[in-house]
mmCIF file of C-alpha atoms in Angstrom:
data_model
loop_
_atom_site.group_PDB
_atom_site.id
_atom_site.type_symbol
_atom_site.label_atom_id
_atom_site.label_comp_id
_atom_site.label_asym_id
_atom_site.label_seq_id
_atom_site.Cartn_x
_atom_site.Cartn_y
_atom_site.Cartn_z
ATOM 1 C CA MET J 12 17.051 -14.390 15.251
ATOM 2 C CA ARG J 13 17.399 -12.571 11.937
ATOM 3 C CA VAL J 14 20.343 -10.194 11.529
ATOM 4 C CA VAL J 15 20.422 -7.794 8.590
ATOM 5 C CA LYS J 16 23.991 -6.972 7.521
ATOM 6 C CA GLY J 17 25.543 -5.048 4.674
ATOM 7 C CA GLY J 18 26.150 -1.451 5.719
ATOM 8 C CA ALA J 19 22.818 -0.550 7.350
ATOM 9 C CA ARG J 20 22.872 3.018 8.666
ATOM 10 C CA ALA J 21 20.527 5.081 10.795
ATOM 11 C CA ALA J 22 20.245 8.362 12.650
ATOM 12 C CA VAL J 23 19.363 7.054 16.118
ATOM 13 C CA LEU J 24 17.644 9.333 18.632
ATOM 14 C CA PHE J 25 16.944 8.918 22.334
ATOM 15 C CA ALA J 26 14.433 11.164 24.089
ATOM 16 C CA ASP J 27 14.087 11.125 27.872
ATOM 17 C CA LEU J 28 11.185 12.872 29.612
ATOM 18 C CA VAL J 29 12.025 14.533 32.907
ATOM 19 C CA GLY J 30 9.761 16.165 35.471
ATOM 20 C CA GLY J 31 6.557 14.395 34.463
ATOM 21 C CA PRO J 32 4.267 11.916 36.241
ATOM 22 C CA ARG J 33 4.465 8.232 35.352
ATOM 23 C CA LEU J 34 1.275 8.378 33.275
ATOM 24 C CA SER J 35 1.721 11.730 31.526
ATOM 25 C CA PRO J 36 0.433 12.100 27.938
ATOM 26 C CA ALA J 37 3.944 12.778 26.647
ATOM 27 C CA GLY J 38 4.554 9.248 25.380
ATOM 28 C CA GLU J 39 1.952 9.481 22.636
ATOM 29 C CA ALA J 40 2.982 13.047 21.809
ATOM 30 C CA LEU J 41 6.567 11.888 21.246
ATOM 31 C CA ALA J 42 5.446 9.012 19.034
ATOM 32 C CA GLU J 43 3.311 11.359 16.932
ATOM 33 C CA ALA J 44 6.195 13.827 16.584
ATOM 34 C CA THR J 45 8.478 10.986 15.470
ATOM 35 C CA ALA J 46 6.067 9.844 12.768
ATOM 36 C CA ALA J 47 5.451 13.415 11.577
ATOM 37 C CA ALA J 48 9.201 13.841 10.996
ATOM 38 C CA GLY J 49 9.446 10.587 9.039
ATOM 39 C CA GLY J 50 10.981 8.533 11.851
ATOM 40 C CA ALA J 51 10.041 5.201 13.383
ATOM 41 C CA VAL J 52 9.746 4.432 17.083
ATOM 42 C CA ILE J 53 12.006 1.464 17.856
ATOM 43 C CA LYS J 54 10.900 1.093 21.463
ATOM 44 C CA ARG J 55 9.333 2.985 24.331
ATOM 45 C CA LEU J 56 11.553 3.670 27.329
ATOM 46 C CA GLY J 57 9.265 4.651 30.158
ATOM 47 C CA GLN J 58 7.986 8.060 29.111
ATOM 48 C CA GLY J 59 10.780 8.414 26.577
ATOM 49 C CA LEU J 60 11.702 6.508 23.436
ATOM 50 C CA MET J 61 14.339 5.365 20.997
ATOM 51 C CA ALA J 62 13.678 6.272 17.358
ATOM 52 C CA ASP J 63 15.229 5.607 13.962
ATOM 53 C CA PHE J 64 15.463 8.425 11.396
ATOM 54 C CA GLY J 65 16.846 8.144 7.902
ATOM 55 C CA THR J 66 19.079 11.219 8.074
ATOM 56 C CA PRO J 67 20.618 13.611 10.620
ATOM 57 C CA ASP J 68 18.277 16.323 9.286
ATOM 58 C CA GLY J 69 15.326 14.055 10.026
ATOM 59 C CA ALA J 70 16.567 13.414 13.558
ATOM 60 C CA ALA J 71 17.127 17.142 14.186
ATOM 61 C CA SER J 72 13.647 17.925 12.892
ATOM 62 C CA GLY J 73 12.131 15.103 14.941
ATOM 63 C CA ALA J 74 13.896 16.357 18.069
ATOM 64 C CA ALA J 75 12.546 19.882 17.539
ATOM 65 C CA ARG J 76 9.040 18.487 16.987
ATOM 66 C CA MET J 77 9.298 16.504 20.223
ATOM 67 C CA HIS J 78 10.345 19.545 22.243
ATOM 68 C CA MET J 79 7.514 21.610 20.751
ATOM 69 C CA ALA J 80 4.988 18.837 21.434
ATOM 70 C CA VAL J 81 6.020 18.530 25.086
ATOM 71 C CA ALA J 82 6.024 22.314 25.531
ATOM 72 C CA ALA J 83 2.401 22.360 24.335
ATOM 73 C CA LEU J 84 1.259 19.789 26.914
ATOM 74 C CA THR J 85 -0.556 20.858 30.062
ATOM 75 C CA VAL J 86 0.062 18.552 33.009
ATOM 76 C CA GLU J 87 -1.045 19.729 36.444
ATOM 77 C CA ASP J 88 1.803 20.512 38.871
ATOM 78 C CA ALA J 89 4.432 19.177 36.436
ATOM 79 C CA GLN J 90 7.281 20.898 34.626
ATOM 80 C CA LEU J 91 7.720 18.627 31.617
ATOM 81 C CA ALA J 92 10.929 18.731 29.610
ATOM 82 C CA LEU J 93 12.992 16.482 27.367
ATOM 83 C CA ARG J 94 16.637 15.552 27.121
ATOM 84 C CA ILE J 95 17.476 14.428 23.582
ATOM 85 C CA GLY J 96 20.584 13.007 21.952
ATOM 86 C CA PHE J 97 21.119 11.593 18.468
ATOM 87 C CA HIS J 98 23.969 10.147 16.434
ATOM 88 C CA ALA J 99 24.205 8.858 12.862
ATOM 89 C CA GLY J 100 26.238 5.882 11.709
ATOM 90 C CA PRO J 101 26.250 2.145 10.990
ATOM 91 C CA VAL J 102 23.858 -0.071 12.934
ATOM 92 C CA ILE J 103 22.875 -3.709 13.234
ATOM 93 C CA ARG J 104 19.165 -4.286 12.656
ATOM 94 C CA ARG J 105 17.828 -7.350 14.426
ATOM 95 C CA ASP J 106 14.228 -8.355 15.132
ATOM 96 C CA GLY J 107 12.914 -4.792 14.924
ATOM 97 C CA ASP J 108 15.639 -3.375 17.166
ATOM 98 C CA LEU J 109 18.948 -1.542 16.565
ATOM 99 C CA PHE J 110 22.334 -2.374 18.047
ATOM 100 C CA GLY J 111 25.922 -1.169 17.826
ATOM 101 C CA ASP J 112 28.206 1.745 18.677
ATOM 102 C CA THR J 113 25.904 4.270 16.969
ATOM 103 C CA VAL J 114 23.036 3.303 19.278
ATOM 104 C CA ASN J 115 25.238 3.323 22.380
ATOM 105 C CA LEU J 116 26.647 6.758 21.625
ATOM 106 C CA ALA J 117 23.181 8.225 20.913
ATOM 107 C CA ALA J 118 22.028 6.980 24.325
ATOM 108 C CA ARG J 119 25.070 8.506 26.037
ATOM 109 C CA LEU J 120 24.455 11.841 24.316
ATOM 110 C CA ALA J 121 20.910 11.939 25.669
ATOM 111 C CA GLN J 122 22.276 11.320 29.158
ATOM 112 C CA HIS J 123 24.565 14.332 28.820
ATOM 113 C CA ALA J 124 21.763 16.618 27.588
ATOM 114 C CA ALA J 125 20.176 19.142 29.904
ATOM 115 C CA ARG J 126 16.433 19.831 30.103
ATOM 116 C CA GLY J 127 15.182 21.243 26.804
ATOM 117 C CA GLN J 128 18.439 20.458 25.015
ATOM 118 C CA ILE J 129 19.345 18.534 21.834
ATOM 119 C CA LEU J 130 22.864 17.102 21.688
ATOM 120 C CA THR J 131 24.676 15.363 18.872
ATOM 121 C CA SER J 132 28.266 14.494 17.993
ATOM 122 C CA ARG J 133 30.645 16.558 15.887
ATOM 123 C CA GLU J 134 30.605 13.877 13.189
ATOM 124 C CA THR J 135 26.820 13.959 12.962
ATOM 125 C CA ALA J 136 26.636 17.767 13.070
ATOM 126 C CA GLN J 137 28.892 17.876 10.020
ATOM 127 C CA LEU J 138 26.368 15.741 8.120
ATOM 128 C CA LEU J 139 23.524 18.230 8.626
ATOM 129 C CA SER J 140 22.342 20.271 5.656
ATOM 130 C CA PRO J 141 23.872 23.777 5.537
ATOM 131 C CA ALA J 142 20.811 25.558 6.952
ATOM 132 C CA LEU J 143 20.559 23.235 9.937
ATOM 133 C CA ARG J 144 24.309 23.167 10.490
ATOM 134 C CA ASN J 145 24.024 26.908 11.070
ATOM 135 C CA SER J 146 21.800 26.016 14.036
ATOM 136 C CA ALA J 147 24.474 23.824 15.632
ATOM 137 C CA ARG J 148 27.288 24.938 17.907
ATOM 138 C CA ALA J 149 30.269 23.150 19.388
ATOM 139 C CA LEU J 150 30.251 22.771 23.177
ATOM 140 C CA TYR J 151 33.022 20.695 24.757
ATOM 141 C CA SER J 152 34.414 17.172 24.763
ATOM 142 C CA VAL J 153 33.449 14.492 27.275
ATOM 143 C CA GLU J 154 34.586 11.023 28.119
ATOM 144 C CA VAL J 155 32.057 8.383 27.075
ATOM 145 C CA LYS J 156 31.977 4.813 28.303
ATOM 146 C CA GLY J 157 33.209 2.452 25.594
ATOM 147 C CA LYS J 158 35.102 5.173 23.681
ATOM 148 C CA SER J 159 38.889 5.464 23.824
ATOM 149 C CA GLU J 160 38.804 9.136 22.830
ATOM 150 C CA LYS J 161 36.642 11.961 24.098
ATOM 151 C CA VAL J 162 33.459 12.788 22.165
ATOM 152 C CA GLU J 163 32.929 16.394 21.070
ATOM 153 C CA LEU J 164 29.403 17.516 21.965
ATOM 154 C CA TRP J 165 27.411 19.761 19.646
ATOM 155 C CA GLU J 166 24.110 21.424 20.537
ATOM 156 C CA ILE J 167 21.220 21.995 18.122
ATOM 157 C CA LEU J 168 19.702 25.388 18.966
ATOM 158 C CA TRP J 169 16.122 24.545 18.075
ATOM 159 C CA GLN J 170 14.471 27.396 20.008
ATOM 160 C CA GLN J 171 16.590 30.102 18.376
ATOM 161 C CA SER J 172 16.655 28.825 14.808
ATOM 162 C CA PRO J 173 13.935 29.570 12.218
ATOM 163 C CA ASP J 174 15.596 26.994 9.932
ATOM 164 C CA ILE J 175 15.034 24.032 12.214
ATOM 165 C CA THR J 176 11.595 25.124 13.448
ATOM 166 C CA ASP J 177 10.452 25.764 9.882
ATOM 167 C CA LEU J 178 11.672 22.314 8.898
ATOM 168 C CA ALA J 179 10.006 20.725 11.919
ATOM 169 C CA GLU J 180 6.695 22.460 11.262
ATOM 170 C CA HIS J 181 6.527 22.145 7.488
ATOM 171 C CA GLU J 182 8.785 19.339 6.301
ATOM 172 C CA SER J 183 6.014 16.721 6.014
ATOM 173 C CA ALA J 184 3.771 18.902 3.870
ATOM 174 C CA PRO J 185 4.243 18.133 0.170
ATOM 175 C CA VAL J 186 4.696 20.961 -2.316
ATOM 176 C CA ALA J 187 2.176 20.711 -5.125
ATOM 177 C CA ARG J 188 4.218 22.523 -7.743
ATOM 178 C CA LEU J 189 7.632 24.011 -8.390
ATOM 179 C CA ARG J 190 7.735 26.912 -10.800
ATOM 180 C CA MET J 191 11.021 28.365 -12.025
ATOM 181 C CA ARG J 192 12.011 31.417 -14.013
ATOM 182 C CA ASP J 193 15.182 31.711 -16.070
ATOM 183 C CA ARG J 194 15.984 35.016 -17.776
ATOM 184 C CA GLY J 195 12.334 36.049 -17.701
ATOM 185 C CA ALA J 196 10.939 32.757 -19.052
ATOM 186 C CA ASP J 197 8.864 30.387 -16.904
ATOM 187 C CA ILE J 198 10.074 26.780 -16.681
ATOM 188 C CA GLU J 199 8.178 23.743 -15.423
ATOM 189 C CA LEU J 200 10.159 20.947 -13.817
ATOM 190 C CA PRO J 201 10.378 17.957 -16.182
ATOM 191 C CA GLU J 202 9.065 14.664 -14.820
ATOM 192 C CA ASP J 203 12.557 13.163 -14.663
ATOM 193 C CA GLY J 204 14.104 16.293 -13.140
ATOM 194 C CA LEU J 205 16.188 19.153 -14.449
ATOM 195 C CA ASP J 206 19.970 19.395 -14.906
ATOM 196 C CA VAL J 207 22.018 22.590 -14.936
ATOM 197 C CA GLY J 208 25.599 22.935 -16.186
ATOM 198 C CA ARG J 209 27.952 23.824 -19.029
ATOM 199 C CA ASP J 210 27.282 20.564 -20.868
ATOM 200 C CA PRO J 211 25.093 21.181 -23.943
ATOM 201 C CA THR J 212 22.874 18.234 -22.982
ATOM 202 C CA CYS J 213 21.746 19.914 -19.735
ATOM 203 C CA HIS J 214 18.221 21.356 -19.600
ATOM 204 C CA ILE J 215 19.683 24.729 -18.588
ATOM 205 C CA VAL J 216 23.097 25.462 -20.111
ATOM 206 C CA VAL J 217 25.156 28.054 -18.234
ATOM 207 C CA ASP J 218 28.326 28.992 -20.104
ATOM 208 C CA ASP J 219 30.488 30.304 -17.286
ATOM 209 C CA GLU J 220 33.955 29.284 -16.069
ATOM 210 C CA HIS J 221 32.688 28.868 -12.487
ATOM 211 C CA VAL J 222 30.062 26.336 -13.578
ATOM 212 C CA SER J 223 30.779 22.595 -13.814
ATOM 213 C CA ARG J 224 29.735 20.518 -16.815
ATOM 214 C CA ARG J 225 26.958 18.977 -14.741
ATOM 215 C CA HIS J 226 26.704 21.488 -11.952
ATOM 216 C CA CYS J 227 23.486 20.614 -10.131
ATOM 217 C CA SER J 228 20.109 18.986 -10.580
ATOM 218 C CA ILE J 229 16.606 19.600 -9.299
ATOM 219 C CA ARG J 230 14.462 16.567 -8.561
ATOM 220 C CA GLN J 231 11.134 15.772 -6.962
ATOM 221 C CA ARG J 232 11.259 13.198 -4.185
ATOM 222 C CA GLN J 233 8.338 12.195 -1.930
ATOM 223 C CA GLY J 234 6.443 15.404 -2.535
ATOM 224 C CA LYS J 235 9.495 17.636 -2.008
ATOM 225 C CA PHE J 236 11.767 19.417 -4.466
ATOM 226 C CA LEU J 237 15.504 18.999 -3.909
ATOM 227 C CA VAL J 238 18.538 20.807 -5.283
ATOM 228 C CA GLN J 239 21.462 18.374 -5.560
ATOM 229 C CA ASP J 240 24.922 19.897 -5.998
ATOM 230 C CA HIS J 241 27.495 17.951 -8.066
ATOM 231 C CA SER J 242 29.943 20.791 -8.699
ATOM 232 C CA ALA J 243 33.443 21.954 -7.837
ATOM 233 C CA ASN J 244 32.436 25.504 -6.830
ATOM 234 C CA GLY J 245 29.117 24.921 -5.107
ATOM 235 C CA THR J 246 25.480 25.790 -5.686
ATOM 236 C CA TYR J 247 24.133 28.854 -3.864
ATOM 237 C CA VAL J 248 20.550 29.007 -2.581
ATOM 238 C CA THR J 249 18.840 32.118 -1.255
ATOM 239 C CA VAL J 250 15.390 31.815 0.312
ATOM 240 C CA GLU J 251 13.716 35.227 0.225
ATOM 241 C CA GLY J 252 14.378 37.101 3.466
ATOM 242 C CA GLU J 253 17.078 34.676 4.644
ATOM 243 C CA THR J 254 20.854 34.356 4.478
ATOM 244 C CA GLU J 255 22.313 32.765 1.364
ATOM 245 C CA ILE J 256 23.759 29.259 1.837
ATOM 246 C CA VAL J 257 26.170 27.256 -0.322
ATOM 247 C CA LEU J 258 25.818 23.548 -1.078
ATOM 248 C CA ASN J 259 28.955 21.468 -1.534
ATOM 249 C CA ARG J 260 27.989 18.009 -2.847
ATOM 250 C CA GLU J 261 24.853 18.253 -0.705
ATOM 251 C CA ASP J 262 21.073 18.193 -1.129
ATOM 252 C CA TYR J 263 18.703 20.960 -0.072
ATOM 253 C CA VAL J 264 14.905 20.955 0.147
ATOM 254 C CA LEU J 265 13.504 24.013 -1.614
ATOM 255 C CA ARG J 266 10.849 26.046 0.157
ATOM 256 C CA GLY J 267 9.062 29.334 -0.324
ATOM 257 C CA HIS J 268 10.419 31.722 -2.924
ATOM 258 C CA GLY J 269 14.073 32.179 -3.732
ATOM 259 C CA TRP J 270 16.980 31.999 -6.153
ATOM 260 C CA ILE J 271 19.623 29.445 -7.130
ATOM 261 C CA SER J 272 22.990 30.508 -8.552
ATOM 262 C CA PHE J 273 25.814 28.381 -9.846
ATOM 263 C CA GLY J 274 29.478 28.523 -8.788
ATOM 264 C CA GLN J 275 29.234 32.006 -7.272
ATOM 265 C CA PRO J 276 27.026 33.909 -4.786
ATOM 266 C CA ARG J 277 23.949 35.397 -6.385
ATOM 267 C CA ALA J 278 25.365 38.931 -6.115
ATOM 268 C CA GLN J 279 28.348 37.991 -8.310
ATOM 269 C CA ALA J 280 26.770 35.364 -10.564
ATOM 270 C CA PRO J 281 25.924 36.464 -14.106
ATOM 271 C CA ARG J 282 22.848 34.242 -14.058
ATOM 272 C CA SER J 283 20.507 32.799 -11.424
ATOM 273 C CA LEU J 284 17.368 30.679 -11.438
ATOM 274 C CA GLU J 285 14.356 32.039 -9.573
ATOM 275 C CA TYR J 286 11.985 29.483 -8.033
ATOM 276 C CA PHE J 287 8.546 29.409 -6.431
ATOM 277 C CA CYS J 288 7.268 26.472 -4.318
ATOM 278 C CA GLU J 289 3.471 26.576 -4.606
#
């Protein structure tokens, strides 16, 4: 057997179908939802599955996609629903499977989930991007087999959150172009990305005491445009019509039309960068 070592990590998700017949169409729907969110099915578990996602955001998006896919199914005389749990951390990859405490805890979280619910751990919830972390709430702590201390459960409110449903519905669609506007002038994203900060070598130099020398960068990755914060005071992002969020050494996928400000909220910042994802 081949064991891959050296700090492998994963966001492991378990989905368990309840209320459906043995041969319901949900299995394929779950696999399709996993692939659409960038995950990989590790193994089928009856009408459920175990999946590997690269990030907690990916797992949260995949979970929302799975719930939406099952809700759209029509199965005669059946009330289909899912129980989903996921956890991110180190894993052992062996012969196409995953092993370790991360996997065990993800499975336990799914067992604690109610119908239609997504559960994760406090540690994983804290790794979510700011927009999705706003869709998570702390519940209570439970004893988990194999753990000496209780595990704090967090719920992802996928049905009530436009952030997570927007991500689930649109995250796989690439953005053809990012257009930006700085002080009335249009800016195209350079091929190697764009850096913002006080340093004179940055593409956009912002001379303000709240701005770090290399404050943030904007890069294209796999058809998406990301803001990456490197600063002491944070990078603020406002999507038009939504609440402003602050990034603290985090990445954020740009979408729609909005503004980016540096070191201060947009209302207080002397300068902000307007963007358009087209």
